[in-house]
Short mmCIF file of C-alpha atoms and ligand atoms in Angstrom, two decimals:
data_model
loop_
_atom_site.label_atom_id
_atom_site.label_comp_id
_atom_site.label_asym_id
_atom_site.label_seq_id
_atom_site.Cartn_x
_atom_site.Cartn_y
_atom_site.Cartn_z
CA MET A 202 24.18 -4.97 8.28
CA LYS A 203 23.10 -4.92 4.76
CA GLU A 204 23.92 -1.44 2.88
CA TYR A 205 20.88 0.11 0.93
CA PRO A 206 21.53 3.11 -1.64
CA GLN A 207 21.97 6.09 0.41
CA PHE A 208 19.80 8.24 -1.80
CA THR A 209 21.55 11.59 -0.76
CA TRP A 210 22.89 13.92 -3.42
CA PRO A 211 24.71 17.17 -3.09
CA ILE A 212 22.23 20.24 -3.41
CA ILE A 213 23.66 21.32 -6.91
CA SER A 214 21.30 24.32 -7.85
CA GLU A 215 19.64 27.26 -5.71
CA LEU A 216 16.91 25.97 -3.48
CA PRO A 217 13.70 27.15 -5.27
CA ASP A 218 11.98 29.99 -3.13
CA GLN A 219 8.44 29.06 -3.25
CA GLY A 220 5.77 26.99 -4.84
CA ILE A 221 3.38 24.34 -5.02
CA ILE A 222 3.70 20.73 -5.96
CA THR A 223 0.25 18.66 -6.48
CA CYS A 224 0.05 14.73 -6.91
CA THR A 225 -2.23 11.77 -6.35
CA SER A 226 -0.84 8.47 -5.42
CA PRO A 227 -3.39 5.37 -5.05
CA SER A 228 -4.04 2.74 -2.63
CA ASN A 229 -2.72 -0.83 -3.25
CA ILE A 230 -3.82 -4.36 -2.27
CA ALA A 231 -1.56 -7.20 -1.44
CA LEU A 232 -1.72 -10.55 -2.85
CA VAL A 233 1.04 -11.74 -0.99
CA LYS A 234 1.02 -10.04 2.54
CA TYR A 235 3.72 -8.24 4.38
CA TRP A 236 3.11 -8.66 8.05
CA GLY A 237 6.30 -8.59 10.36
CA LYS A 238 8.94 -6.12 10.04
CA ARG A 239 12.38 -5.19 11.76
CA PRO A 240 13.89 -1.81 12.07
CA VAL A 241 13.34 0.51 10.41
CA GLN A 242 10.40 -0.55 8.26
CA LEU A 243 12.02 -3.57 6.78
CA PRO A 244 9.99 -6.34 5.86
CA GLU A 245 10.55 -9.90 7.25
CA ASN A 246 9.35 -11.40 3.78
CA ALA A 247 8.61 -9.96 0.30
CA SER A 248 5.01 -8.94 -0.74
CA ILE A 249 3.36 -8.34 -3.77
CA SER A 250 0.28 -6.14 -4.51
CA PHE A 251 -2.10 -4.89 -7.30
CA THR A 252 -1.72 -1.00 -7.45
CA LEU A 253 -5.29 0.40 -7.15
CA ASP A 254 -6.83 3.15 -9.38
CA ALA A 255 -9.67 4.94 -7.92
CA CYS A 256 -8.90 4.76 -3.93
CA LYS A 257 -6.22 7.54 -3.84
CA THR A 258 -4.90 10.34 -2.15
CA THR A 259 -4.54 13.83 -3.69
CA THR A 260 -1.68 16.13 -1.90
CA SER A 261 -0.65 19.37 -2.43
CA LEU A 262 2.57 20.66 -0.99
CA THR A 263 2.97 24.43 -0.78
CA TYR A 264 6.65 25.23 -0.08
CA ARG A 265 8.47 28.66 1.12
CA LYS A 266 12.02 28.93 1.71
CA LEU A 267 13.05 30.36 5.30
CA ASP A 268 15.35 33.02 5.66
CA ASN A 269 17.26 31.02 8.23
CA SER A 270 16.80 26.89 8.46
CA SER A 271 14.71 26.24 11.41
CA ASP A 272 15.56 23.97 14.44
CA ASP A 273 12.37 21.75 13.77
CA PHE A 274 10.08 20.80 10.82
CA ASP A 275 8.08 23.71 9.99
CA PHE A 276 4.67 22.45 8.57
CA GLU A 277 0.91 22.76 8.78
CA LEU A 278 -1.54 20.08 7.74
CA PHE A 279 -5.06 20.11 6.12
CA PHE A 280 -7.27 16.95 5.65
CA GLU A 281 -10.18 17.78 3.38
CA GLY A 282 -9.85 21.45 4.10
CA LYS A 283 -9.72 21.26 7.59
CA SER A 284 -6.48 21.70 9.87
CA LYS A 285 -5.67 18.31 11.33
CA PRO A 286 -3.20 18.81 14.35
CA ASP A 287 -3.90 14.93 15.21
CA PHE A 288 -2.21 13.90 12.09
CA LYS A 289 0.84 16.26 12.67
CA PRO A 290 2.76 13.71 15.02
CA LYS A 291 2.79 11.03 12.14
CA ILE A 292 4.14 13.42 9.70
CA GLN A 293 6.45 14.66 12.26
CA LYS A 294 7.99 11.27 12.81
CA PHE A 295 8.14 10.60 8.94
CA PHE A 296 10.08 13.85 8.57
CA GLU A 297 12.48 12.70 11.15
CA ARG A 298 12.99 9.44 9.41
CA ILE A 299 13.70 10.92 6.02
CA GLU A 300 15.53 14.10 6.84
CA SER A 301 18.91 12.59 6.23
CA TYR A 302 17.84 11.55 2.90
CA LEU A 303 16.19 15.17 2.10
CA PRO A 304 18.72 17.39 4.05
CA PHE A 305 16.70 20.46 2.84
CA LEU A 306 13.63 19.79 4.70
CA LYS A 307 14.14 22.39 7.72
CA GLN A 308 14.82 24.97 5.19
CA TYR A 309 11.39 25.38 4.29
CA THR A 310 7.96 25.87 5.60
CA PHE A 311 5.54 23.70 4.32
CA VAL A 312 1.68 23.38 4.00
CA ILE A 313 0.37 19.89 3.23
CA GLU A 314 -3.07 19.91 1.91
CA THR A 315 -4.77 16.28 1.52
CA SER A 316 -7.80 14.89 0.48
CA ASN A 317 -8.97 11.20 -0.12
CA THR A 318 -11.25 9.71 -2.89
CA PHE A 319 -12.48 7.18 -0.44
CA PRO A 320 -14.93 8.03 2.71
CA HIS A 321 -12.83 8.75 5.71
CA SER A 322 -12.91 5.81 8.44
CA SER A 323 -14.32 3.41 5.49
CA GLY A 324 -11.65 1.08 6.87
CA ILE A 325 -9.59 1.53 3.85
CA ALA A 326 -6.26 2.38 5.06
CA SER A 327 -5.25 5.82 4.12
CA SER A 328 -1.73 5.43 5.25
CA ALA A 329 -0.43 3.90 1.80
CA SER A 330 -1.86 6.39 -0.55
CA GLY A 331 -1.27 9.29 1.82
CA MET A 332 2.41 8.47 2.68
CA SER A 333 3.15 7.95 -0.99
CA ALA A 334 1.56 10.87 -2.15
CA LEU A 335 3.50 12.89 0.39
CA ALA A 336 6.93 11.31 -0.63
CA TYR A 337 5.98 11.78 -4.08
CA CYS A 338 5.60 15.62 -3.59
CA LEU A 339 8.69 15.85 -1.49
CA MET A 340 10.64 14.16 -4.19
CA GLN A 341 9.31 16.37 -6.94
CA LEU A 342 10.75 19.24 -4.71
CA GLU A 343 14.08 17.31 -4.52
CA ARG A 344 14.03 17.18 -8.46
CA LYS A 345 13.77 20.92 -8.73
CA ILE A 346 17.02 21.37 -6.53
CA ASN A 347 18.75 18.32 -8.28
CA PRO A 348 17.66 18.14 -11.80
CA ASN A 349 19.99 15.55 -12.83
CA ILE A 350 18.23 12.70 -10.80
CA SER A 351 17.26 10.47 -13.40
CA ASP A 352 13.71 9.02 -13.69
CA ALA A 353 14.54 5.58 -12.50
CA GLU A 354 16.26 7.14 -9.24
CA CYS A 355 13.42 9.29 -8.71
CA ILE A 356 11.01 6.52 -8.82
CA GLN A 357 13.26 4.30 -6.53
CA LYS A 358 13.77 7.05 -4.03
CA THR A 359 10.26 8.12 -3.79
CA SER A 360 9.26 4.19 -3.06
CA PHE A 361 12.14 4.40 -0.44
CA LEU A 362 10.99 7.51 1.23
CA ALA A 363 7.31 6.49 1.17
CA ARG A 364 8.37 3.10 2.99
CA LEU A 365 9.67 5.12 5.75
CA GLY A 366 6.16 6.44 6.34
CA SER A 367 4.26 3.49 6.07
CA GLY A 368 5.62 -0.03 4.83
CA SER A 369 3.03 -0.87 2.23
CA ALA A 370 2.99 2.80 0.89
CA CYS A 371 6.29 1.85 -1.01
CA ARG A 372 4.23 -0.23 -3.45
CA SER A 373 1.97 2.49 -4.48
CA ILE A 374 4.38 4.47 -6.43
CA GLU A 375 4.36 2.35 -9.66
CA GLY A 376 1.79 -0.07 -11.23
CA PRO A 377 0.05 -2.32 -12.15
CA ILE A 378 1.74 -4.95 -10.06
CA THR A 379 4.59 -4.29 -7.55
CA VAL A 380 6.83 -6.39 -5.26
CA TRP A 381 8.54 -4.98 -2.16
CA GLY A 382 11.19 -7.29 -0.17
CA GLU A 383 14.22 -8.75 -1.51
CA HIS A 384 13.43 -12.24 -3.24
CA LYS A 385 15.61 -14.76 -5.17
CA ASP A 386 13.13 -15.12 -8.00
CA ILE A 387 12.20 -11.44 -8.58
CA ASP A 388 14.99 -9.58 -10.31
CA GLY A 389 16.12 -6.11 -8.75
CA SER A 390 14.04 -6.67 -5.58
CA SER A 391 14.93 -5.05 -2.58
CA ASP A 392 13.72 -4.46 1.23
CA ALA A 393 14.38 -0.79 1.03
CA PHE A 394 11.86 -0.26 -1.85
CA ALA A 395 9.27 -1.61 -4.10
CA VAL A 396 9.72 -2.23 -7.73
CA ALA A 397 7.37 -2.79 -10.48
CA PHE A 398 6.79 -6.60 -11.30
CA PRO A 399 9.72 -6.88 -13.79
CA TYR A 400 8.02 -9.70 -16.27
CA LYS A 401 5.51 -9.52 -18.64
CA ILE A 402 2.09 -9.84 -16.93
CA HIS A 403 -0.61 -12.27 -18.47
CA GLN A 404 -3.55 -10.41 -20.43
CA ASN A 405 -5.99 -12.06 -17.90
CA PHE A 406 -4.83 -9.52 -15.42
CA GLU A 407 -5.42 -6.64 -17.72
CA GLU A 408 -7.90 -4.26 -16.07
CA TYR A 409 -8.22 -6.71 -13.13
CA GLN A 410 -11.37 -5.53 -10.99
CA ASP A 411 -11.38 -4.88 -7.24
CA THR A 412 -14.52 -4.19 -5.65
CA ILE A 413 -14.21 -3.39 -1.86
CA LEU A 414 -17.19 -4.50 0.18
CA LEU A 415 -17.21 -2.00 3.09
CA ILE A 416 -18.11 -4.57 5.97
CA ASP A 417 -17.03 -2.30 8.91
CA LYS A 418 -16.37 1.28 8.90
CA GLY A 419 -15.25 1.43 12.50
CA GLU A 420 -11.98 2.07 13.87
CA LYS A 421 -9.76 -1.01 13.82
CA GLN A 422 -9.18 -1.97 17.38
CA VAL A 423 -5.57 -3.18 16.70
CA SER A 424 -3.22 -0.98 14.59
CA SER A 425 -0.98 -2.57 11.90
CA THR A 426 1.87 -1.37 13.84
CA VAL A 427 0.80 -3.43 16.86
CA GLY A 428 0.09 -6.30 14.56
CA HIS A 429 3.27 -6.24 13.05
CA ASN A 430 5.13 -6.16 16.36
CA LEU A 431 3.36 -9.12 17.64
CA MET A 432 5.06 -11.16 14.92
CA HIS A 433 8.14 -10.72 16.79
CA ASP A 434 7.63 -13.49 19.26
CA HIS A 435 5.05 -15.50 17.33
CA PRO A 436 5.30 -19.16 17.47
CA PHE A 437 4.48 -19.54 13.75
CA ALA A 438 6.47 -16.76 12.18
CA ARG A 439 9.39 -18.45 10.89
CA LYS A 440 7.14 -20.70 8.93
CA ARG A 441 4.86 -18.07 7.74
CA PHE A 442 7.90 -15.88 6.29
CA GLU A 443 9.06 -18.98 4.39
CA GLN A 444 5.48 -19.62 3.24
CA ALA A 445 5.24 -16.09 2.03
CA SER A 446 8.30 -16.46 0.16
CA GLU A 447 7.10 -19.70 -1.32
CA ASN A 448 4.11 -17.90 -2.49
CA ILE A 449 5.87 -15.18 -4.09
CA THR A 450 7.43 -17.75 -6.44
CA ARG A 451 4.12 -19.40 -7.37
CA LEU A 452 2.47 -16.14 -7.85
CA LYS A 453 5.26 -15.01 -10.15
CA GLU A 454 4.49 -17.91 -12.16
CA VAL A 455 0.78 -17.65 -11.97
CA LEU A 456 0.96 -13.93 -13.11
CA ILE A 457 3.19 -14.80 -16.29
CA SER A 458 0.88 -17.84 -17.18
CA GLY A 459 -2.57 -16.17 -16.44
CA ASP A 460 -3.68 -19.56 -14.45
CA LEU A 461 -6.57 -18.11 -12.57
CA ASP A 462 -7.22 -21.10 -10.40
CA ALA A 463 -3.93 -21.10 -9.18
CA PHE A 464 -4.15 -17.30 -8.42
CA ILE A 465 -7.47 -17.94 -6.49
CA GLU A 466 -5.64 -20.52 -4.41
CA VAL A 467 -2.61 -18.48 -3.26
CA VAL A 468 -4.72 -15.13 -2.95
CA GLU A 469 -7.24 -16.55 -0.62
CA SER A 470 -4.69 -18.54 1.19
CA GLU A 471 -2.71 -15.51 1.91
CA ALA A 472 -5.60 -13.39 2.96
CA LEU A 473 -6.65 -16.44 5.69
CA THR A 474 -3.17 -16.80 6.67
CA LEU A 475 -2.87 -13.00 7.40
CA HIS A 476 -5.79 -13.35 9.73
CA ALA A 477 -4.61 -16.41 11.21
CA MET A 478 -1.46 -14.83 12.28
CA MET A 479 -3.72 -12.25 14.08
CA MET A 480 -5.81 -14.89 15.69
CA THR A 481 -2.73 -16.82 16.99
CA SER A 482 -0.56 -13.77 18.12
CA LEU A 483 -0.22 -13.08 21.86
CA PRO A 484 -2.38 -10.99 22.55
CA TYR A 485 -4.77 -12.65 20.02
CA PHE A 486 -7.14 -10.49 18.15
CA ILE A 487 -9.67 -10.81 15.38
CA LEU A 488 -10.29 -8.04 12.93
CA MET A 489 -12.89 -10.20 10.64
CA LYS A 490 -16.57 -9.39 11.25
CA PRO A 491 -19.40 -11.84 11.08
CA ASN A 492 -20.42 -10.27 7.69
CA THR A 493 -16.76 -10.88 6.37
CA LEU A 494 -17.24 -14.57 6.60
CA SER A 495 -20.79 -14.46 5.34
CA ALA A 496 -19.43 -12.59 2.43
CA ILE A 497 -16.56 -15.31 1.90
CA HIS A 498 -19.00 -18.09 2.08
CA LYS A 499 -21.18 -16.54 -0.63
CA VAL A 500 -18.21 -16.16 -2.79
CA TRP A 501 -17.29 -19.82 -2.47
CA GLU A 502 -20.85 -20.83 -3.14
CA TYR A 503 -21.05 -18.48 -6.33
CA ARG A 504 -17.71 -19.74 -7.73
CA LYS A 505 -19.06 -23.20 -7.28
CA LYS A 506 -22.21 -22.74 -9.22
CA THR A 507 -20.79 -20.39 -11.90
CA ASN A 508 -17.40 -21.42 -12.63
CA SER A 509 -16.44 -17.84 -12.22
CA LYS A 510 -12.77 -16.82 -11.28
CA LEU A 511 -13.97 -14.44 -8.52
CA CYS A 512 -11.94 -14.38 -5.21
CA PHE A 513 -11.41 -12.43 -2.36
CA THR A 514 -8.68 -11.12 -0.46
CA LEU A 515 -8.54 -9.02 3.07
CA ASP A 516 -6.28 -6.55 4.46
CA ALA A 517 -5.64 -5.84 8.03
CA GLY A 518 -9.37 -5.08 8.59
CA ALA A 519 -13.08 -6.59 8.08
CA ASN A 520 -13.49 -5.12 4.73
CA VAL A 521 -13.51 -7.79 1.74
CA HIS A 522 -11.54 -6.94 -1.46
CA LEU A 523 -13.21 -8.89 -4.32
CA LEU A 524 -10.69 -9.81 -7.17
CA TYR A 525 -12.03 -10.74 -10.63
CA PRO A 526 -11.24 -10.56 -14.36
CA ASP A 527 -12.57 -7.57 -16.38
CA SER A 528 -14.44 -10.23 -18.56
CA GLU A 529 -16.74 -11.08 -15.65
CA LYS A 530 -17.46 -7.37 -14.59
CA ASP A 531 -21.18 -7.30 -15.46
CA GLN A 532 -22.13 -10.76 -13.95
CA VAL A 533 -20.06 -10.20 -10.80
CA LEU A 534 -21.49 -6.47 -10.24
CA GLU A 535 -25.21 -8.22 -10.29
CA PHE A 536 -24.21 -10.76 -7.99
CA ILE A 537 -22.72 -8.17 -5.62
CA THR A 538 -25.90 -6.04 -5.78
CA ASN A 539 -28.18 -8.99 -5.33
CA GLU A 540 -26.45 -11.11 -2.58
CA LEU A 541 -23.53 -9.04 -0.99
CA VAL A 542 -24.79 -5.53 -0.56
CA ALA A 543 -26.76 -6.86 2.48
CA TYR A 544 -23.25 -7.49 4.34
CA CYS A 545 -21.81 -4.03 3.66
CA GLN A 546 -22.54 -1.19 6.29
CA ASN A 547 -25.19 0.99 4.76
CA GLY A 548 -25.15 -1.07 1.63
CA GLN A 549 -21.79 0.67 0.76
CA TYR A 550 -18.84 -0.55 -1.47
CA ILE A 551 -16.22 0.70 -3.98
CA CYS A 552 -15.68 -0.23 -7.52
CA ASP A 553 -11.61 0.00 -8.21
CA LYS A 554 -9.49 -1.95 -10.39
CA ILE A 555 -5.77 -2.19 -10.70
CA GLY A 556 -3.87 0.91 -11.65
CA TRP A 557 -0.60 2.86 -12.62
CA GLY A 558 0.65 4.50 -9.39
CA ALA A 559 1.24 7.98 -8.44
CA LYS A 560 1.49 10.92 -10.70
CA ILE A 561 2.16 14.50 -10.60
CA LEU A 562 -1.05 17.04 -11.43
O1 PMV B 676 1.97 -0.83 5.68
P1 PMV B 676 1.44 -1.21 7.10
O2 PMV B 676 1.91 -0.99 8.09
O3 PMV B 676 -0.03 -0.58 6.88
O4 PMV B 676 0.90 -3.01 6.74
C1 PMV B 676 0.26 -3.39 5.96
C2 PMV B 676 -0.28 -4.68 6.08
C3 PMV B 676 -1.14 -5.49 5.33
O5 PMV B 676 -1.94 -4.62 4.64
C4 PMV B 676 -1.95 -6.29 6.21
C5 PMV B 676 -0.42 -6.11 4.23
C6 PMV B 676 0.10 -5.86 3.10
O6 PMV B 676 1.18 -6.18 2.85
O7 PMV B 676 -0.34 -4.62 2.87
#
């Protein structure tokens, strides 16, 4: 069994009585995908992602010290101003998982108020931004208790805690590109937390754009948790994990060299492979919709006609993320409004770009 940093420190100053901490944390989009995990929330392969900028969660954590520590976690949850008892079990489970790393949790009563910049049930996963924002707030409280924690330790532990809330959330703490999962070619990489891509990124990726086509805003029929679990007995699992690992090596070179044709090949292949894994699971399932495929074909046509470096990726849903260099912004947005908006539910899409991670407000 591999040992990871325990990230537990003695409580060295008085617990603060009360206060409020507010922070924002963005979503992220994987370029090499994480699909398949082992307990507890450890990835079967390394993944790499662009941290986003506009799609984010803002969370306020109000804390008040209890006179006597309680037997269970004591918290209330509000989403966009409304009490959300149905979100509580997920947070309860998160607290149970992280309690041994934040031993002061039961000594407080918390009010967690959270809101997203992207529309609710837009098909954009809010777990990455939501869990990373909450982990960030909790770590800021821990920092008040343990002011000796260094910035580096704080970032690592925040990512570590976020991972225990939702795997991909650990990649949202920093930007603009992060890697989660131990990989021989990425210095400092770990299964326990994400690290910022530790090499100089080519200027081609500066301000890289991600326009998200909201193809289908309905609830997904199969959750990521179920999808990850189906990789346990998947006939192609071993090969897939090897392929992802090779793609990390390839993408590392691409991010350094700025070779956008190679970028397109790795990223689109990863997106389609993720969905191929879903289609070849037992039970099998399809999360793409007809309009997902129509948009992909249009992107291919456009690229052929214009030599553009526009490409697509997908997460575990029907929406299409369009990735392209900042220098092509005007032309691509024109293409989207003329040819792709028709495939979006209610004509909706979100303009986002590569971003810098979580921050305190
Ligand atoms: O972190 P989860 O459990 O929501 O899984 C995320 C899975 C994908 O978005 C499909 C891939 C990834 O690496 O983000």
